[in-house]
Amino acid sequence: MYGPNHHGWIEVVVGPMYSGKSEELIRRMRRAQIAKQKIQVFKPAIDNRYSVDYVVSHNGEKIQGICISSSEEILELLDEDTEVIGIDEVQFLDEDVVHICRDLANKGLRVVAAGLDMDFRAEPFGPTPKLLAIAEFVDKITAVCMECGNPANRTQRLIDGKPAKYDEPTILVGATESYEARCRLHHDVPR
Ligand code: ADP
């Protein structure tokens, strides 16, 4: 994105669900490939095995990625000749991802991390805030608010169509859970 050179750096792309973070990550990775740079893409796994999968955006764009269950696995699975690494859904990784990204950038790699900056309560999410602090380049992108059409920077959690309460458990048996992009005005987290 910022031109080929031999210095590493960290780029972070954040925003709510549906803001186009995966799309943007895929776009940057594709452009690195056009520049003939060796890329590797990682994403947190749902189970705890390594597997090759795809980073898929909501509009159907996809790129091959490696599922990891801890950020340490980025170092274990990194090929010697990789120049650009992409990490999707970085908010779900452990805090070690922050110093791993820093060390890789120090070694000369370009690190592109995408993820949620805030959880459904609009509170900082996992390691993302620390990564934002140490990154050279930060893009906060917005989705479209499903209530008013204004730029949305928050993710509304809905349980059976109603705003989820602040303390609502993560797993809800028998309930339908969904998420929507919302602006500050229309984001609701009842206590
Ligand atoms: P993210 O990774 O941030 O969740 P994706 O890159 O997977 O986002 O998907 C972005 C795509 O989602 C958009 O290009 C658009 O086609 C679609 N989309 C669905 N709902 C919305 C919304 N409320 N605002 C913006 N885009 C939306």
PDB file of C-alpha atoms and ligand atoms in Angstrom:
ATOM      1  CA  MET A   1       0.000   0.000   0.000  1.00  0.00           C
ATOM      2  CA  TYR A   2       2.787   2.416   0.858  1.00  0.00           C
ATOM      3  CA  GLY A   3       5.298   1.191  -1.724  1.00  0.00           C
ATOM      4  CA  PRO A   4       7.935  -1.506  -1.562  1.00  0.00           C
ATOM      5  CA  ASN A   5      10.986  -0.928   0.621  1.00  0.00           C
ATOM      6  CA  HIS A   6      13.024  -2.857   3.107  1.00  0.00           C
ATOM      7  CA  HIS A   7      11.561  -1.357   6.247  1.00  0.00           C
ATOM      8  CA  GLY A   8       8.835  -3.118   8.138  1.00  0.00           C
ATOM      9  CA  TRP A   9       5.774  -1.502   9.612  1.00  0.00           C
ATOM     10  CA  ILE A  10       2.340  -2.241  11.058  1.00  0.00           C
ATOM     11  CA  GLU A  11      -0.952  -1.288   9.423  1.00  0.00           C
ATOM     12  CA  VAL A  12      -4.220  -1.763  11.303  1.00  0.00           C
ATOM     13  CA  VAL A  13      -7.694  -1.661   9.766  1.00  0.00           C
ATOM     14  CA  VAL A  14     -10.509  -1.433  12.304  1.00  0.00           C
ATOM     15  CA  GLY A  15     -14.226  -0.772  12.341  1.00  0.00           C
ATOM     16  CA  PRO A  16     -17.531  -2.440  13.245  1.00  0.00           C
ATOM     17  CA  MET A  17     -18.934  -5.555  11.592  1.00  0.00           C
ATOM     18  CA  TYR A  18     -19.728  -5.037   7.884  1.00  0.00           C
ATOM     19  CA  SER A  19     -17.366  -2.052   7.556  1.00  0.00           C
ATOM     20  CA  GLY A  20     -15.245  -3.841   4.954  1.00  0.00           C
ATOM     21  CA  LYS A  21     -12.235  -4.825   7.070  1.00  0.00           C
ATOM     22  CA  SER A  22     -11.852  -8.238   5.432  1.00  0.00           C
ATOM     23  CA  GLU A  23     -12.409  -6.720   1.986  1.00  0.00           C
ATOM     24  CA  GLU A  24      -9.650  -4.185   2.684  1.00  0.00           C
ATOM     25  CA  LEU A  25      -7.279  -6.827   4.055  1.00  0.00           C
ATOM     26  CA  ILE A  26      -7.845  -8.972   0.966  1.00  0.00           C
ATOM     27  CA  ARG A  27      -7.297  -5.932  -1.304  1.00  0.00           C
ATOM     28  CA  ARG A  28      -3.993  -5.079   0.365  1.00  0.00           C
ATOM     29  CA  MET A  29      -2.817  -8.698   0.193  1.00  0.00           C
ATOM     30  CA  ARG A  30      -3.720  -8.942  -3.500  1.00  0.00           C
ATOM     31  CA  ARG A  31      -1.787  -5.762  -4.242  1.00  0.00           C
ATOM     32  CA  ALA A  32       1.250  -7.153  -2.416  1.00  0.00           C
ATOM     33  CA  GLN A  33       0.986 -10.240  -4.644  1.00  0.00           C
ATOM     34  CA  ILE A  34       0.846  -7.999  -7.716  1.00  0.00           C
ATOM     35  CA  ALA A  35       4.062  -6.435  -6.416  1.00  0.00           C
ATOM     36  CA  LYS A  36       5.482 -10.013  -6.358  1.00  0.00           C
ATOM     37  CA  GLN A  37       5.856 -10.012  -2.604  1.00  0.00           C
ATOM     38  CA  LYS A  38       5.449 -13.247  -0.685  1.00  0.00           C
ATOM     39  CA  ILE A  39       2.372 -13.059   1.531  1.00  0.00           C
ATOM     40  CA  GLN A  40       0.887 -15.171   4.316  1.00  0.00           C
ATOM     41  CA  VAL A  41      -2.554 -14.641   5.825  1.00  0.00           C
ATOM     42  CA  PHE A  42      -3.580 -15.845   9.288  1.00  0.00           C
ATOM     43  CA  LYS A  43      -6.874 -15.920  11.131  1.00  0.00           C
ATOM     44  CA  PRO A  44      -7.993 -17.260  14.504  1.00  0.00           C
ATOM     45  CA  ALA A  45      -9.375 -20.808  14.337  1.00  0.00           C
ATOM     46  CA  ILE A  46     -12.650 -21.858  15.862  1.00  0.00           C
ATOM     47  CA  ASP A  47     -11.209 -25.224  16.847  1.00  0.00           C
ATOM     48  CA  ASN A  48      -7.620 -25.791  17.930  1.00  0.00           C
ATOM     49  CA  ARG A  49      -6.085 -27.397  14.874  1.00  0.00           C
ATOM     50  CA  TYR A  50      -4.024 -25.854  12.116  1.00  0.00           C
ATOM     51  CA  SER A  51      -5.937 -25.807   8.876  1.00  0.00           C
ATOM     52  CA  VAL A  52      -5.911 -24.011   5.606  1.00  0.00           C
ATOM     53  CA  ASP A  53      -9.056 -22.025   5.114  1.00  0.00           C
ATOM     54  CA  TYR A  54     -10.192 -18.761   3.553  1.00  0.00           C
ATOM     55  CA  VAL A  55     -10.634 -15.256   4.814  1.00  0.00           C
ATOM     56  CA  VAL A  56     -14.044 -14.463   3.349  1.00  0.00           C
ATOM     57  CA  SER A  57     -15.679 -11.018   3.264  1.00  0.00           C
ATOM     58  CA  HIS A  58     -19.426 -10.418   3.468  1.00  0.00           C
ATOM     59  CA  ASN A  59     -19.466  -9.561  -0.241  1.00  0.00           C
ATOM     60  CA  GLY A  60     -17.866 -12.896  -1.148  1.00  0.00           C
ATOM     61  CA  GLU A  61     -14.218 -11.865  -1.752  1.00  0.00           C
ATOM     62  CA  LYS A  62     -11.824 -14.481  -0.448  1.00  0.00           C
ATOM     63  CA  ILE A  63      -8.168 -15.288  -0.007  1.00  0.00           C
ATOM     64  CA  GLN A  64      -6.457 -18.354   1.386  1.00  0.00           C
ATOM     65  CA  GLY A  65      -5.379 -18.123   5.009  1.00  0.00           C
ATOM     66  CA  ILE A  66      -4.029 -20.311   7.792  1.00  0.00           C
ATOM     67  CA  CYS A  67      -6.143 -20.889  10.893  1.00  0.00           C
ATOM     68  CA  ILE A  68      -4.233 -20.495  14.134  1.00  0.00           C
ATOM     69  CA  SER A  69      -5.275 -21.078  17.732  1.00  0.00           C
ATOM     70  CA  SER A  70      -2.625 -18.855  19.318  1.00  0.00           C
ATOM     71  CA  SER A  71      -0.608 -15.941  18.008  1.00  0.00           C
ATOM     72  CA  GLU A  72       2.627 -17.857  18.740  1.00  0.00           C
ATOM     73  CA  GLU A  73       1.671 -20.073  15.760  1.00  0.00           C
ATOM     74  CA  ILE A  74       2.274 -17.121  13.442  1.00  0.00           C
ATOM     75  CA  LEU A  75       5.991 -17.463  14.246  1.00  0.00           C
ATOM     76  CA  GLU A  76       5.907 -21.273  13.943  1.00  0.00           C
ATOM     77  CA  LEU A  77       4.169 -21.218  10.560  1.00  0.00           C
ATOM     78  CA  LEU A  78       5.924 -18.206   9.070  1.00  0.00           C
ATOM     79  CA  ASP A  79       7.927 -19.015   5.923  1.00  0.00           C
ATOM     80  CA  GLU A  80      11.429 -17.586   5.737  1.00  0.00           C
ATOM     81  CA  ASP A  81      10.755 -15.654   2.548  1.00  0.00           C
ATOM     82  CA  THR A  82       7.446 -14.053   3.630  1.00  0.00           C
ATOM     83  CA  GLU A  83       7.484 -10.276   3.242  1.00  0.00           C
ATOM     84  CA  VAL A  84       3.898  -9.307   4.045  1.00  0.00           C
ATOM     85  CA  ILE A  85       1.645 -10.905   6.617  1.00  0.00           C
ATOM     86  CA  GLY A  86      -2.087 -10.356   6.994  1.00  0.00           C
ATOM     87  CA  ILE A  87      -4.068 -11.139  10.148  1.00  0.00           C
ATOM     88  CA  ASP A  88      -7.876 -11.080  10.098  1.00  0.00           C
ATOM     89  CA  GLU A  89     -10.159 -10.950  13.187  1.00  0.00           C
ATOM     90  CA  VAL A  90      -7.140  -9.930  15.253  1.00  0.00           C
ATOM     91  CA  GLN A  91      -9.387  -9.066  18.235  1.00  0.00           C
ATOM     92  CA  PHE A  92      -9.851 -12.801  18.898  1.00  0.00           C
ATOM     93  CA  LEU A  93      -6.124 -13.491  19.293  1.00  0.00           C
ATOM     94  CA  ASP A  94      -4.247 -13.351  22.585  1.00  0.00           C
ATOM     95  CA  GLU A  95      -2.269 -10.282  23.730  1.00  0.00           C
ATOM     96  CA  ASP A  96       1.016 -11.829  22.506  1.00  0.00           C
ATOM     97  CA  VAL A  97      -0.002 -10.822  18.998  1.00  0.00           C
ATOM     98  CA  VAL A  98       1.039  -7.257  19.885  1.00  0.00           C
ATOM     99  CA  HIS A  99       4.722  -8.030  20.493  1.00  0.00           C
ATOM    100  CA  ILE A 100       4.760 -10.611  17.698  1.00  0.00           C
ATOM    101  CA  CYS A 101       3.595  -7.940  15.217  1.00  0.00           C
ATOM    102  CA  ARG A 102       6.150  -5.507  16.650  1.00  0.00           C
ATOM    103  CA  ASP A 103       9.012  -8.034  16.321  1.00  0.00           C
ATOM    104  CA  LEU A 104       8.028  -8.959  12.754  1.00  0.00           C
ATOM    105  CA  ALA A 105       7.846  -5.295  11.732  1.00  0.00           C
ATOM    106  CA  ASN A 106      11.243  -4.721  13.390  1.00  0.00           C
ATOM    107  CA  LYS A 107      12.608  -7.569  11.261  1.00  0.00           C
ATOM    108  CA  GLY A 108      11.428  -5.817   8.097  1.00  0.00           C
ATOM    109  CA  LEU A 109       8.029  -7.397   7.460  1.00  0.00           C
ATOM    110  CA  ARG A 110       4.936  -5.457   6.551  1.00  0.00           C
ATOM    111  CA  VAL A 111       2.163  -6.492   8.960  1.00  0.00           C
ATOM    112  CA  VAL A 112      -1.468  -5.806   8.063  1.00  0.00           C
ATOM    113  CA  ALA A 113      -3.943  -6.552  10.859  1.00  0.00           C
ATOM    114  CA  ALA A 114      -7.715  -6.182  10.560  1.00  0.00           C
ATOM    115  CA  GLY A 115     -10.292  -6.523  13.303  1.00  0.00           C
ATOM    116  CA  LEU A 116     -12.963  -5.076  15.528  1.00  0.00           C
ATOM    117  CA  ASP A 117     -11.834  -2.119  17.609  1.00  0.00           C
ATOM    118  CA  MET A 118     -14.897  -2.340  19.882  1.00  0.00           C
ATOM    119  CA  ASP A 119     -17.101  -5.148  21.166  1.00  0.00           C
ATOM    120  CA  PHE A 120     -20.919  -4.984  21.140  1.00  0.00           C
ATOM    121  CA  ARG A 121     -20.771  -2.848  24.303  1.00  0.00           C
ATOM    122  CA  ALA A 122     -18.621  -0.305  22.407  1.00  0.00           C
ATOM    123  CA  GLU A 123     -15.679  -1.139  24.668  1.00  0.00           C
ATOM    124  CA  PRO A 124     -12.111  -1.761  23.394  1.00  0.00           C
ATOM    125  CA  PHE A 125     -11.810  -5.325  22.085  1.00  0.00           C
ATOM    126  CA  GLY A 126      -8.940  -7.698  23.052  1.00  0.00           C
ATOM    127  CA  PRO A 127      -5.463  -6.834  21.755  1.00  0.00           C
ATOM    128  CA  THR A 128      -6.709  -4.390  19.078  1.00  0.00           C
ATOM    129  CA  PRO A 129      -6.275  -1.181  21.152  1.00  0.00           C
ATOM    130  CA  LYS A 130      -2.599  -1.945  21.884  1.00  0.00           C
ATOM    131  CA  LEU A 131      -1.971  -2.773  18.250  1.00  0.00           C
ATOM    132  CA  LEU A 132      -3.556   0.538  17.233  1.00  0.00           C
ATOM    133  CA  ALA A 133      -1.199   2.334  19.610  1.00  0.00           C
ATOM    134  CA  ILE A 134       1.982   0.866  18.134  1.00  0.00           C
ATOM    135  CA  ALA A 135       0.968   0.841  14.437  1.00  0.00           C
ATOM    136  CA  GLU A 136       2.429   3.229  11.867  1.00  0.00           C
ATOM    137  CA  PHE A 137      -0.787   3.338   9.854  1.00  0.00           C
ATOM    138  CA  VAL A 138      -4.328   3.146  11.195  1.00  0.00           C
ATOM    139  CA  ASP A 139      -7.565   3.167   9.240  1.00  0.00           C
ATOM    140  CA  LYS A 140     -10.839   3.333  11.125  1.00  0.00           C
ATOM    141  CA  ILE A 141     -13.477   2.505   8.560  1.00  0.00           C
ATOM    142  CA  THR A 142     -17.246   2.696   8.897  1.00  0.00           C
ATOM    143  CA  ALA A 143     -20.221   0.618   7.818  1.00  0.00           C
ATOM    144  CA  VAL A 144     -23.712   1.958   7.107  1.00  0.00           C
ATOM    145  CA  CYS A 145     -26.049   2.358  10.106  1.00  0.00           C
ATOM    146  CA  MET A 146     -29.003   0.006   9.615  1.00  0.00           C
ATOM    147  CA  GLU A 147     -31.293   2.504  11.388  1.00  0.00           C
ATOM    148  CA  CYS A 148     -30.484   5.816   9.689  1.00  0.00           C
ATOM    149  CA  GLY A 149     -27.956   5.284   6.896  1.00  0.00           C
ATOM    150  CA  ASN A 150     -25.268   7.429   8.529  1.00  0.00           C
ATOM    151  CA  PRO A 151     -21.716   6.128   8.979  1.00  0.00           C
ATOM    152  CA  ALA A 152     -21.704   3.350  11.574  1.00  0.00           C
ATOM    153  CA  ASN A 153     -18.721   2.718  13.833  1.00  0.00           C
ATOM    154  CA  ARG A 154     -20.391   0.347  16.289  1.00  0.00           C
ATOM    155  CA  THR A 155     -21.737  -3.187  16.278  1.00  0.00           C
ATOM    156  CA  GLN A 156     -25.244  -3.730  17.666  1.00  0.00           C
ATOM    157  CA  ARG A 157     -25.837  -7.157  19.184  1.00  0.00           C
ATOM    158  CA  LEU A 158     -29.449  -8.333  18.929  1.00  0.00           C
ATOM    159  CA  ILE A 159     -31.021 -11.248  20.816  1.00  0.00           C
ATOM    160  CA  ASP A 160     -34.303 -12.341  19.246  1.00  0.00           C
ATOM    161  CA  GLY A 161     -34.361  -8.964  17.479  1.00  0.00           C
ATOM    162  CA  LYS A 162     -33.920  -6.873  20.664  1.00  0.00           C
ATOM    163  CA  PRO A 163     -30.776  -5.028  21.838  1.00  0.00           C
ATOM    164  CA  ALA A 164     -28.600  -7.354  23.932  1.00  0.00           C
ATOM    165  CA  LYS A 165     -28.074  -6.250  27.514  1.00  0.00           C
ATOM    166  CA  TYR A 166     -24.594  -5.269  28.711  1.00  0.00           C
ATOM    167  CA  ASP A 167     -24.237  -8.512  30.720  1.00  0.00           C
ATOM    168  CA  GLU A 168     -26.006 -10.860  28.285  1.00  0.00           C
ATOM    169  CA  PRO A 169     -24.097 -14.201  28.215  1.00  0.00           C
ATOM    170  CA  THR A 170     -22.081 -15.047  25.102  1.00  0.00           C
ATOM    171  CA  ILE A 171     -23.874 -18.364  24.538  1.00  0.00           C
ATOM    172  CA  LEU A 172     -27.655 -18.270  24.597  1.00  0.00           C
ATOM    173  CA  VAL A 173     -29.404 -21.604  24.166  1.00  0.00           C
ATOM    174  CA  GLY A 174     -32.469 -21.408  21.945  1.00  0.00           C
ATOM    175  CA  ALA A 175     -32.144 -17.689  21.160  1.00  0.00           C
ATOM    176  CA  THR A 176     -31.452 -16.114  17.775  1.00  0.00           C
ATOM    177  CA  GLU A 177     -28.495 -13.807  17.873  1.00  0.00           C
ATOM    178  CA  SER A 178     -27.588 -11.289  15.201  1.00  0.00           C
ATOM    179  CA  TYR A 179     -25.394  -8.275  14.680  1.00  0.00           C
ATOM    180  CA  GLU A 180     -25.962  -4.966  12.877  1.00  0.00           C
ATOM    181  CA  ALA A 181     -23.811  -1.970  12.110  1.00  0.00           C
ATOM    182  CA  ARG A 182     -25.082   1.139  13.941  1.00  0.00           C
ATOM    183  CA  CYS A 183     -24.033   4.730  14.513  1.00  0.00           C
ATOM    184  CA  ARG A 184     -23.450   6.170  18.001  1.00  0.00           C
ATOM    185  CA  LEU A 185     -27.018   7.505  18.191  1.00  0.00           C
ATOM    186  CA  HIS A 186     -28.684   4.218  17.322  1.00  0.00           C
ATOM    187  CA  HIS A 187     -26.381   1.907  19.270  1.00  0.00           C
ATOM    188  CA  ASP A 188     -28.200   0.560  22.318  1.00  0.00           C
ATOM    189  CA  VAL A 189     -26.799  -1.492  25.225  1.00  0.00           C
ATOM    190  CA  PRO A 190     -29.394  -1.658  28.011  1.00  0.00           C
ATOM    191  CA  ARG A 191     -27.989  -2.286  31.506  1.00  0.00           C
TER     192      ARG A 191
HETATM  193  P1  ADP B   1     -16.047  -6.793   7.899  1.00  0.00           P
HETATM  194  O1  ADP B   1     -14.823  -7.634   7.709  1.00  0.00           O
HETATM  195  O2  ADP B   1     -15.727  -5.406   8.407  1.00  0.00           O
HETATM  196  O3  ADP B   1     -17.128  -7.449   8.738  1.00  0.00           O
HETATM  197  P2  ADP B   1     -16.582  -7.383   5.138  1.00  0.00           P
HETATM  198  O4  ADP B   1     -15.359  -6.958   4.380  1.00  0.00           O
HETATM  199  O5  ADP B   1     -16.708  -8.840   5.440  1.00  0.00           O
HETATM  200  O6  ADP B   1     -16.707  -6.514   6.473  1.00  0.00           O
HETATM  201  O7  ADP B   1     -17.917  -6.976   4.344  1.00  0.00           O
HETATM  202  C1  ADP B   1     -18.152  -5.699   3.830  1.00  0.00           C
HETATM  203  C2  ADP B   1     -19.371  -5.794   2.918  1.00  0.00           C
HETATM  204  O8  ADP B   1     -20.538  -6.034   3.698  1.00  0.00           O
HETATM  205  C3  ADP B   1     -19.716  -4.540   2.159  1.00  0.00           C
HETATM  206  O9  ADP B   1     -18.963  -4.408   0.967  1.00  0.00           O
HETATM  207  C4  ADP B   1     -21.193  -4.752   1.836  1.00  0.00           C
HETATM  208  O10 ADP B   1     -21.323  -5.506   0.653  1.00  0.00           O
HETATM  209  C5  ADP B   1     -21.689  -5.627   2.970  1.00  0.00           C
HETATM  210  N1  ADP B   1     -22.594  -4.974   3.940  1.00  0.00           N
HETATM  211  C6  ADP B   1     -23.639  -5.585   4.556  1.00  0.00           C
HETATM  212  N2  ADP B   1     -24.216  -4.766   5.461  1.00  0.00           N
HETATM  213  C7  ADP B   1     -23.540  -3.595   5.454  1.00  0.00           C
HETATM  214  C8  ADP B   1     -23.641  -2.357   6.195  1.00  0.00           C
HETATM  215  N3  ADP B   1     -24.556  -2.156   7.123  1.00  0.00           N
HETATM  216  N4  ADP B   1     -22.737  -1.389   5.904  1.00  0.00           N
HETATM  217  C9  ADP B   1     -21.801  -1.581   4.945  1.00  0.00           C
HETATM  218  N5  ADP B   1     -21.668  -2.717   4.231  1.00  0.00           N
HETATM  219  C10 ADP B   1     -22.507  -3.730   4.475  1.00  0.00           C
END
